[in-house]
Structure formats: structure tokens, C-alpha cells
Tab-separated table of C-alpha atoms in Angstrom:
chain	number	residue	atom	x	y	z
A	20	UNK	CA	0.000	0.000	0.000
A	21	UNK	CA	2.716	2.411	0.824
A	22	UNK	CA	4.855	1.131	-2.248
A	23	UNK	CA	1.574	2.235	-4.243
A	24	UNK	CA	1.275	5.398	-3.116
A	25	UNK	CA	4.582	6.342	-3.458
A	26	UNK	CA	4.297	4.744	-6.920
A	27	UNK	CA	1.769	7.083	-7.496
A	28	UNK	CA	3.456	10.359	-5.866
A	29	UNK	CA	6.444	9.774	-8.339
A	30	UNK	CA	4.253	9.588	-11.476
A	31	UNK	CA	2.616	13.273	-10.656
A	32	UNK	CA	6.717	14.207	-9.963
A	33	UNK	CA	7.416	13.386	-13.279
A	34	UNK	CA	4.034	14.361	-14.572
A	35	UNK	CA	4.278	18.012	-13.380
A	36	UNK	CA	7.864	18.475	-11.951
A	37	UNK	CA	10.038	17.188	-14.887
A	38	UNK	CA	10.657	19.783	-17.589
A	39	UNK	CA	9.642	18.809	-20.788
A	40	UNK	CA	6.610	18.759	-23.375
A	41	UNK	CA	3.554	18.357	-21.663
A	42	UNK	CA	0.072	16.978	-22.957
A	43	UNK	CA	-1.953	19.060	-21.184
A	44	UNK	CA	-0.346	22.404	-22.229
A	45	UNK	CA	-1.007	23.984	-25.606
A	46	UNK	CA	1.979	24.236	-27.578
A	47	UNK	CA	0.781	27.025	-29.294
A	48	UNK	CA	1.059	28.416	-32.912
A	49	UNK	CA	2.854	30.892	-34.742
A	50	UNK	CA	2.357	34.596	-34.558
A	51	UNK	CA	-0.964	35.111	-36.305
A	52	UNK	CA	-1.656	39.027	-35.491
A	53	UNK	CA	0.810	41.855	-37.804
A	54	UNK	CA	1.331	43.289	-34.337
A	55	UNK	CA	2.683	39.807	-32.705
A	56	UNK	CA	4.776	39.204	-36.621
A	57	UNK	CA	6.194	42.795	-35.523
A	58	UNK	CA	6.983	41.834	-31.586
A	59	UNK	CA	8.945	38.811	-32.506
A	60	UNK	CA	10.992	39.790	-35.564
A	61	UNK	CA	12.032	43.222	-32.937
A	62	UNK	CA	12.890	40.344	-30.579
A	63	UNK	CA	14.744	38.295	-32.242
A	64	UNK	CA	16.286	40.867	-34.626
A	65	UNK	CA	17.139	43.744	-32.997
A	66	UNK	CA	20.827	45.267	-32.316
A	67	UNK	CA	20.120	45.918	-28.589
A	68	UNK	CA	19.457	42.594	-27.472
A	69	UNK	CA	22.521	40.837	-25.451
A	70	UNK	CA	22.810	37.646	-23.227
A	71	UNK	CA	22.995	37.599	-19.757
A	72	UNK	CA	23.995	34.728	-17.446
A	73	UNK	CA	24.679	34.117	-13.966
A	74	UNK	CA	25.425	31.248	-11.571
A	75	UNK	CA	22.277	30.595	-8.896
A	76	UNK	CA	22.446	29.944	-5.763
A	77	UNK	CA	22.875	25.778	-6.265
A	78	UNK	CA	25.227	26.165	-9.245
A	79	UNK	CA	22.942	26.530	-11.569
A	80	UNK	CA	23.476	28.026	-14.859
A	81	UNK	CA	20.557	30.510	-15.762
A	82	UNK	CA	20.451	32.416	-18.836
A	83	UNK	CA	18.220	35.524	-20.125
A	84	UNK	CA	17.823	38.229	-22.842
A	85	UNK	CA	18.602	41.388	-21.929
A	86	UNK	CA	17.552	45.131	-24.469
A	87	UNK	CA	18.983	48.205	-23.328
A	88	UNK	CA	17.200	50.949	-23.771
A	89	UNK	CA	19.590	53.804	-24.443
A	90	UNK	CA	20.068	55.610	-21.196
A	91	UNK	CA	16.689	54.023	-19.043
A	92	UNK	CA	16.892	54.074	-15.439
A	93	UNK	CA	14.434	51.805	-15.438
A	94	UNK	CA	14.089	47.873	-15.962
A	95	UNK	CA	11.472	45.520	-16.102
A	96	UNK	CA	12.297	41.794	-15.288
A	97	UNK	CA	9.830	39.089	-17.346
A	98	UNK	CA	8.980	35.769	-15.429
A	99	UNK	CA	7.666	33.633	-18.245
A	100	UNK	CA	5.336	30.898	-17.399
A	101	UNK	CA	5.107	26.667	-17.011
A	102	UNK	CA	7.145	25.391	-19.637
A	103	UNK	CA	7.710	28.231	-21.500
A	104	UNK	CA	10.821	30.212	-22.381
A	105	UNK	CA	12.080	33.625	-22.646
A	106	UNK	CA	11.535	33.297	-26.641
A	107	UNK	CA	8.009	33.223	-25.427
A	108	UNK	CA	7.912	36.777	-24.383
A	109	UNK	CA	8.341	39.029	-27.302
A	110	UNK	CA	4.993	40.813	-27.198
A	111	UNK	CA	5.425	41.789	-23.853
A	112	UNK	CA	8.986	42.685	-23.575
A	113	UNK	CA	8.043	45.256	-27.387
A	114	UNK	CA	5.613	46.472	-25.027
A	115	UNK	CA	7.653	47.732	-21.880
A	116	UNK	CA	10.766	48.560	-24.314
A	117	UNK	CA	8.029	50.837	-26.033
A	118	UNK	CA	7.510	52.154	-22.967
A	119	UNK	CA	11.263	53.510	-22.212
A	120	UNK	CA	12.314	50.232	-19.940
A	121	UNK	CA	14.882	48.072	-20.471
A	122	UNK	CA	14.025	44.596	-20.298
A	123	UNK	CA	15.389	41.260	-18.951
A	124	UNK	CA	13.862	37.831	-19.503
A	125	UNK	CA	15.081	35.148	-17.686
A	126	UNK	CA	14.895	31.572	-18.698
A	127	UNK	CA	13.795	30.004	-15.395
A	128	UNK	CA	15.299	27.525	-14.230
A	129	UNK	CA	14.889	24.077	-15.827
A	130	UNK	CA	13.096	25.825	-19.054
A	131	UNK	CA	14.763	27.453	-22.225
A	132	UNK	CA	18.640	27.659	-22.025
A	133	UNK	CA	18.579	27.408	-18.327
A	134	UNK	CA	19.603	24.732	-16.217
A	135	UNK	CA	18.125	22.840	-13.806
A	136	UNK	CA	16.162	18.901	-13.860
A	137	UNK	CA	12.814	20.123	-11.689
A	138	UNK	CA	10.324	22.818	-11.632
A	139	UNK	CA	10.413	25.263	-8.655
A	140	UNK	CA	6.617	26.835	-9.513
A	141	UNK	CA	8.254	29.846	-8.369
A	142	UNK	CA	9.595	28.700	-5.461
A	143	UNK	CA	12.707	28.504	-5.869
A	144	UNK	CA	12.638	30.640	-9.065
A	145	UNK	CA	12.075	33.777	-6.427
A	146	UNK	CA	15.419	32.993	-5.040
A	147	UNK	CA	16.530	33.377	-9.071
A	148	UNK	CA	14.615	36.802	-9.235
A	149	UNK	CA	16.455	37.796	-6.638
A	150	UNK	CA	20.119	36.942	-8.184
A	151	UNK	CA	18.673	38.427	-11.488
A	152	UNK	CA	18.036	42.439	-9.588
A	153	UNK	CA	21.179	42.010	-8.320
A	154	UNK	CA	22.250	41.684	-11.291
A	155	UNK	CA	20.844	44.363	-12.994
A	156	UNK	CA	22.129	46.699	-10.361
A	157	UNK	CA	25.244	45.428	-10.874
A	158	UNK	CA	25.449	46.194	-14.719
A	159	UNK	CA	23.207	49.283	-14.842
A	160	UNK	CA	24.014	50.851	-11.747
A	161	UNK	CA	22.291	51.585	-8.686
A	162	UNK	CA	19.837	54.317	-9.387
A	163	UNK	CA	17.765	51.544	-11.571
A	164	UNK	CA	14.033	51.490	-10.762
A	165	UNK	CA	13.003	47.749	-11.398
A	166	UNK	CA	9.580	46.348	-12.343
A	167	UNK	CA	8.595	43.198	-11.768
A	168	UNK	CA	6.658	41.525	-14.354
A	169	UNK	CA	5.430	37.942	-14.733
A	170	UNK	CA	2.216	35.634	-16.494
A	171	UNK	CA	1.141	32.366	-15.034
A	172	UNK	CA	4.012	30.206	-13.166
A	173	UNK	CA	5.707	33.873	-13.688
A	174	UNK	CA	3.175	35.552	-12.462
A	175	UNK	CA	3.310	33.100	-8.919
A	176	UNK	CA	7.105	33.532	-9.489
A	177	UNK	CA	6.776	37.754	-8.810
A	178	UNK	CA	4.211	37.025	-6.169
A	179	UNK	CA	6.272	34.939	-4.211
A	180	UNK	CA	9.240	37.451	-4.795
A	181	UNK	CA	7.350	40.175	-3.705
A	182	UNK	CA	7.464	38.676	-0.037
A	183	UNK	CA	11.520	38.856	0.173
A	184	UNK	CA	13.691	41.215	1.256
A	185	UNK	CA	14.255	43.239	-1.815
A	186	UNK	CA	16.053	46.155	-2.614
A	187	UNK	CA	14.284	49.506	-2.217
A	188	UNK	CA	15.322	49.895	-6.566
A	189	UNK	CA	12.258	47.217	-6.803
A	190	UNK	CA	9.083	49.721	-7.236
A	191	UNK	CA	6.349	47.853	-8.495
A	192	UNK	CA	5.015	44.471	-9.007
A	193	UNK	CA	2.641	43.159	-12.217
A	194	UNK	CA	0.973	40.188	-12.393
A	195	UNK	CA	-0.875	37.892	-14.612
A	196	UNK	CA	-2.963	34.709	-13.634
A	197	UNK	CA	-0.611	33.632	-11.321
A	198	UNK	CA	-1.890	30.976	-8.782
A	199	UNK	CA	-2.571	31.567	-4.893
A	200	UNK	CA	-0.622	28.348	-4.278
A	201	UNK	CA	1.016	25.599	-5.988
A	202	UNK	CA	-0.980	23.240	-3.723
A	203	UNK	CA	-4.282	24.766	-4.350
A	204	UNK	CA	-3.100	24.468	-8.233
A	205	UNK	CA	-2.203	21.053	-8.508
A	206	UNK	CA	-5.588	19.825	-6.477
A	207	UNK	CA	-7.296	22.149	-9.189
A	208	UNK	CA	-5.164	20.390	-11.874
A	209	UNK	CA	-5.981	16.820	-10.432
A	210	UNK	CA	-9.254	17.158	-10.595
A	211	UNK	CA	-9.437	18.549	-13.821
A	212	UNK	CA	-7.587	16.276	-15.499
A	213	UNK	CA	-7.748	12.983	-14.144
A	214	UNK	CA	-10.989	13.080	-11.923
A	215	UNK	CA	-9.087	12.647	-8.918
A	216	UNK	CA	-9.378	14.011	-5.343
A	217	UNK	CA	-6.340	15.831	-3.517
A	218	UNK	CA	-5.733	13.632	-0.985
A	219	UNK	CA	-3.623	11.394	-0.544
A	220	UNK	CA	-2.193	12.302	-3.836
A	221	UNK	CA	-1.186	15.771	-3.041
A	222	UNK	CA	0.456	14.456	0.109
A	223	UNK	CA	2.682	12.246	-0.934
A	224	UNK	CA	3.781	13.737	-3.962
A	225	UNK	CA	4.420	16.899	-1.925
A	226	UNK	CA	6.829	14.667	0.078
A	227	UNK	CA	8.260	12.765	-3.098
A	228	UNK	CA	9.206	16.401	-3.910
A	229	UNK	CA	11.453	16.753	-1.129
A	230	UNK	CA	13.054	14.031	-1.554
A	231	UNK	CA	13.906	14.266	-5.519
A	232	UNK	CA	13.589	18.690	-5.644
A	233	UNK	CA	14.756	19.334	-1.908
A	234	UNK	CA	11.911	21.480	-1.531
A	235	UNK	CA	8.402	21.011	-0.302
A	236	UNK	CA	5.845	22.883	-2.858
A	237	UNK	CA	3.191	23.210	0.243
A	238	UNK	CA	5.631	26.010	1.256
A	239	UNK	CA	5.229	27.380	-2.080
A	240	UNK	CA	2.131	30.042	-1.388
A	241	UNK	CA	2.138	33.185	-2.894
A	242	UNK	CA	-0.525	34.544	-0.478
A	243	UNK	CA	1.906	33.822	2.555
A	244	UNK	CA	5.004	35.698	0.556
A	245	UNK	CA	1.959	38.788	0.012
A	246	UNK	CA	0.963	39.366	3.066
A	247	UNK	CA	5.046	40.490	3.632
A	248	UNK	CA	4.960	42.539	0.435
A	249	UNK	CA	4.924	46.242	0.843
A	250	UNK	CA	5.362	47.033	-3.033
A	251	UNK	CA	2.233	48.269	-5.204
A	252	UNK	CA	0.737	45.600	-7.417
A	253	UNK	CA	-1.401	45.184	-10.265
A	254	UNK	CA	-3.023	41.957	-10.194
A	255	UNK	CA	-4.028	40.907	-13.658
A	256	UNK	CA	-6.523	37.945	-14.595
A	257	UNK	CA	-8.954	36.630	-17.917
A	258	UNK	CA	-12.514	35.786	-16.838
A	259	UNK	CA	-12.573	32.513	-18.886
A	260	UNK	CA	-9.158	31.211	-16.854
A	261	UNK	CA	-9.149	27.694	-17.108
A	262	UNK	CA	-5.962	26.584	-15.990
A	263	UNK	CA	-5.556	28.981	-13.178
A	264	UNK	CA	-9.625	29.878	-12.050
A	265	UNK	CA	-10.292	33.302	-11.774
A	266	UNK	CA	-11.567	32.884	-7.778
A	267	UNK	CA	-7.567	32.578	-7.019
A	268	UNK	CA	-7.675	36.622	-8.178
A	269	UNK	CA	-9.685	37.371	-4.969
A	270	UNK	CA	-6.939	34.978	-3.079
A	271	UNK	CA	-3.981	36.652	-4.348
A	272	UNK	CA	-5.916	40.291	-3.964
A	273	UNK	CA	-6.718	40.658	-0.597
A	274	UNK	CA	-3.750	38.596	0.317
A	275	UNK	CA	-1.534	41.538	0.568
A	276	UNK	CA	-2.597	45.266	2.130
A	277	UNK	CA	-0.176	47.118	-0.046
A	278	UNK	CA	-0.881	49.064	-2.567
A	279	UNK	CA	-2.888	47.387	-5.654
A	280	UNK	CA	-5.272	47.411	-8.080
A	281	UNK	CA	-7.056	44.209	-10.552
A	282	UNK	CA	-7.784	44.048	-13.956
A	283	UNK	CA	-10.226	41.249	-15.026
A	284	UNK	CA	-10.313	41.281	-18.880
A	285	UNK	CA	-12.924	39.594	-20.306
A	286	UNK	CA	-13.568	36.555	-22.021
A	287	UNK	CA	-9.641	35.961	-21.673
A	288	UNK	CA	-8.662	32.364	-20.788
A	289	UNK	CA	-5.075	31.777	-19.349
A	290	UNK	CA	-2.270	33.885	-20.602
A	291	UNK	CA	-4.538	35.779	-23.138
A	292	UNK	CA	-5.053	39.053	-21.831
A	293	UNK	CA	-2.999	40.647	-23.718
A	294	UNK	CA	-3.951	39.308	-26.925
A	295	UNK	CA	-7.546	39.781	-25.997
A	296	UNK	CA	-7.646	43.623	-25.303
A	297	UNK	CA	-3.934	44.554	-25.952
A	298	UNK	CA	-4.996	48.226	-26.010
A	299	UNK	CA	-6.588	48.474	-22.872
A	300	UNK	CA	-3.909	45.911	-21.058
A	301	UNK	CA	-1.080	48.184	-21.973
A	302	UNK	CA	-3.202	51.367	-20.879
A	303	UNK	CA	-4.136	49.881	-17.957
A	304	UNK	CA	-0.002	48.793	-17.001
A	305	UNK	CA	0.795	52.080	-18.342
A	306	UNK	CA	-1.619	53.984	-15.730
A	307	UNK	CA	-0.553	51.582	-13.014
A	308	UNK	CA	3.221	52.018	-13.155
A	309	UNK	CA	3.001	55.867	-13.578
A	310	UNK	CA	1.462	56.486	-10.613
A	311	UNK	CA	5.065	54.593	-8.930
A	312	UNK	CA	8.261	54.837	-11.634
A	313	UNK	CA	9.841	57.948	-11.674
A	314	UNK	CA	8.539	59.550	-8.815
């Protein structure tokens, strides 16, 4: 019986801790928008972009695109999401750069270029973050003003950040559909896609991740790191979310009595607000982080 379970722990390990291609994640298509042609051939093509690299904390190599933005004295830092990559984030890094930031976007750990054989779900990617502002404040000087910026397991990956101790250079905090909890996600996740109830699954496979990642992922909680947070946030999520449900807005939301404000764009499902109402989402950013850049 114990065998069994722990049979069954280590299949959801490799199931949802394991980089690689995943069945029950969209690969996606090609560009299909002028506007998202335009984002990608700037990313890929243009003379500002450079590659950054630096060493985490358990010798890990970790790698991101950095575009300087002539003389900005600010930076926004891009958290992609679950099995993505920085190549992922064109659109959004066009639209801070268009907004006079520079921009850095990580690989996280175990995706893209980076190394790494296990997923933190931000847990261990905050630690990263962390490494990454240094870093920026290292190469562009101290008087940076740094957003933080991240969608879906990025998105969990700024929330859990935000409860660090960070420099005073970090001003503001964006996310989008990040999850309250990587416990409360992968019950959600169960259930959705194999009918299953949370315990004793999530259990054990909580404690085969200690054993294999070193970490356990109930400590992963993004409402525990925001109730420490003291930065403003915009909290960012698509009515139709559903891969992380929209009710884990209100969790994240009132998690944290700093400043904030929520956008729920409708119709959106996960990671599509942008695309849905890119007008409005970039308004809506560009009204937020006014209010706390430069000031």
C-alpha cells in the first residue's frame, strides 16, 4: 500500500515536476496578429538585445535576454510561465521597451537555455529573481528602478518574490494569472484532469518532492510571501481562466494590504489578456506604473 502510493506520488513528480513537453499544455502556434509578426521579428532581430547569465544559488546556470534601452533608469524583469521560455515573451517585452524600460527575460530555471532537472513553480525561481536584480544593479548601476513583471508560473514567481527582502530599486510588481498556491493548483489540476481528489495524492507527492527537488511545494504560497509585500501591485486575470480559475484573483488580492489594483479582462482564458484587449492591457499597465516609476 505504501509502495503504491509512493508509486503514485512519483508519477505526478514526473508528470508536473520534470521539464519537458507536456500533454496538457497547448503548444501554441505561430504569430498570427501583424502586431505579434512585428513583436517577434524586434525580438529576435534587434541590435540591442545581449545575453545575460549568472550562476544561482545551487550552481545553476541561468540564462536571459537582456535590451537596453539607451540611457533608461528603469528595468522591467519578465517571469515567463510553465514550460515556457524567454523566446516566449516578445509581445510583452516590445511592449515595456516601447515604454522607455529596459528589459530582462530570464529563462527560469529548468526551461529554455537554463539549467536545472525540476520545476520550482516559483519557489525557488524567487530565489533566481532575486540573483537576477542584483544583477541588474550590478550592470546598470544603482539608481535603476526595477519592475517586476510575470504571467502564469511567472506571475506566482513575482508574487512569491514580492514577499523577500528586496532592494528599495524594486518599485512595483505586475501580475498575470498567477496561482494563490502551488498546492491549491495542482488539487485544481488533479481534478481537472484525471478526476481525482487531492488527498492522498497531493500528500505524498508533496513529500516525493522533497526528496527528488529538496523542496516542499506546500511552502510554495504566494498569499503567505503577500501578506510580507509592501510594493504596489497590479493583479491581472482573464474571466474565462481555465488553468488557473479566476476565484484565485480574490486569493492573491486581498492577500496583501499594499498598494494594488485588478484588472479582469474579459472573455480571456489563461495567458490571453494581452492578446484579448492589448490596447486596454497596456493602458491599464501604463496607468498603473506611472502612478510609482519615476517619482
Amino acid at each position: 500500500m505504501i509502495l503504491g502510493l509512493f508509486g503514485i506520488g512519483n508519477y505526478f513528480y514526473e508528470y508536473a515536476f520534470v521539464p519537458g513537453d507536456k500533454d496538457f499544455i497547448s503548444q501554441g502556434s505561430a504569430a498570427s496578429t501583424e502586431k505579434e509578426q512585428a513583436a517577434e521579428q524586434w525580438y529576435q532581430d534587434s541590435e540591442n538585445r545581449q545575453a545575460w547569465s549568472l550562476t544561482s544559488e545551487d550552481n545553476l546556470n541561468l540564462q536571459a535576454l537582456f535590451y537596453q534601452n539607451n540611457a533608461s533608469e528603469k528595468t522591467v524583469i519578465i517571469a515567463h510561465g510553465y514550460m515556457g521560455s524567454k523566446e516566449d515573451m516578445a509581445d510583452y517585452a516590445q511592449m515595456f521597451y516601447q515604454l522607455g524600460y529596459n528589459v530582462l527575460v530570464p529563462d527560469a530555471r529548468g526551461h529554455g537555455e537554463s539549467q536545472g532537472d525540476y520545476v520550482g513553480f516559483g519557489w525557488d525561481e524567487r530565489k533566481d529573481m532575486q540573483q537576477w536584480i542584483a544583477e541588474v544593479l550590478t550592470q546598470l548601476g544603482s539608481t535603476q528602478e526595477i519592475v517586476l513583471f510575470g504571467v502564469s508560473m511567472g506571475g506566482a514567481t513575482v508574487m512569491m518574490t514580492s514577499g523577500e527582502d528586496l532592494p528599495d530599486n524594486v518599485v512595483a510588481i505586475i501580475e498575470d494569472c498567477g496561482y494563490a498556491s502551488v498546492r491549491e493548483e495542482l488539487s485544481y489540476q488533479l481534478k481537472q484532469l484525471f478526476n481525482l481528489p487531492a488527498f492522498p495524492i497531493i500528500p505524498v507527492t508533496n513529500l516525493v518532492t522533497k526528496v527528488r527537488a529538496g523542496y516542499f511545494f506546500s511552502q510554495a504560497d504566494a498569499t503567505k510571501q503577500l501578506a510580507k509585500n509592501t510594493r504596489p501591485i497590479l493583479f491581472i486575470h482573464g474571466t474565462e481562466d481555465s488553468f488557473v480559475p479566476l476565484s484565485m484573483l480574490a486569493q492573491v488580492y486581498s492577500a496583501t494590504s499594499a498598494p494594488k489594483e485588478k484588472y479582469e479582462v474579459a472573455g480571456a482564458e489563461h495567458a490571453a489578456s494581452f492578446s484579448v484587449d492589448p490596447e486596454m492591457y497596456q493602458t491599464r499597465i501604463t496607468a498603473f506604473l506611472n502612478q510609482y516609476v519615476g517619482q
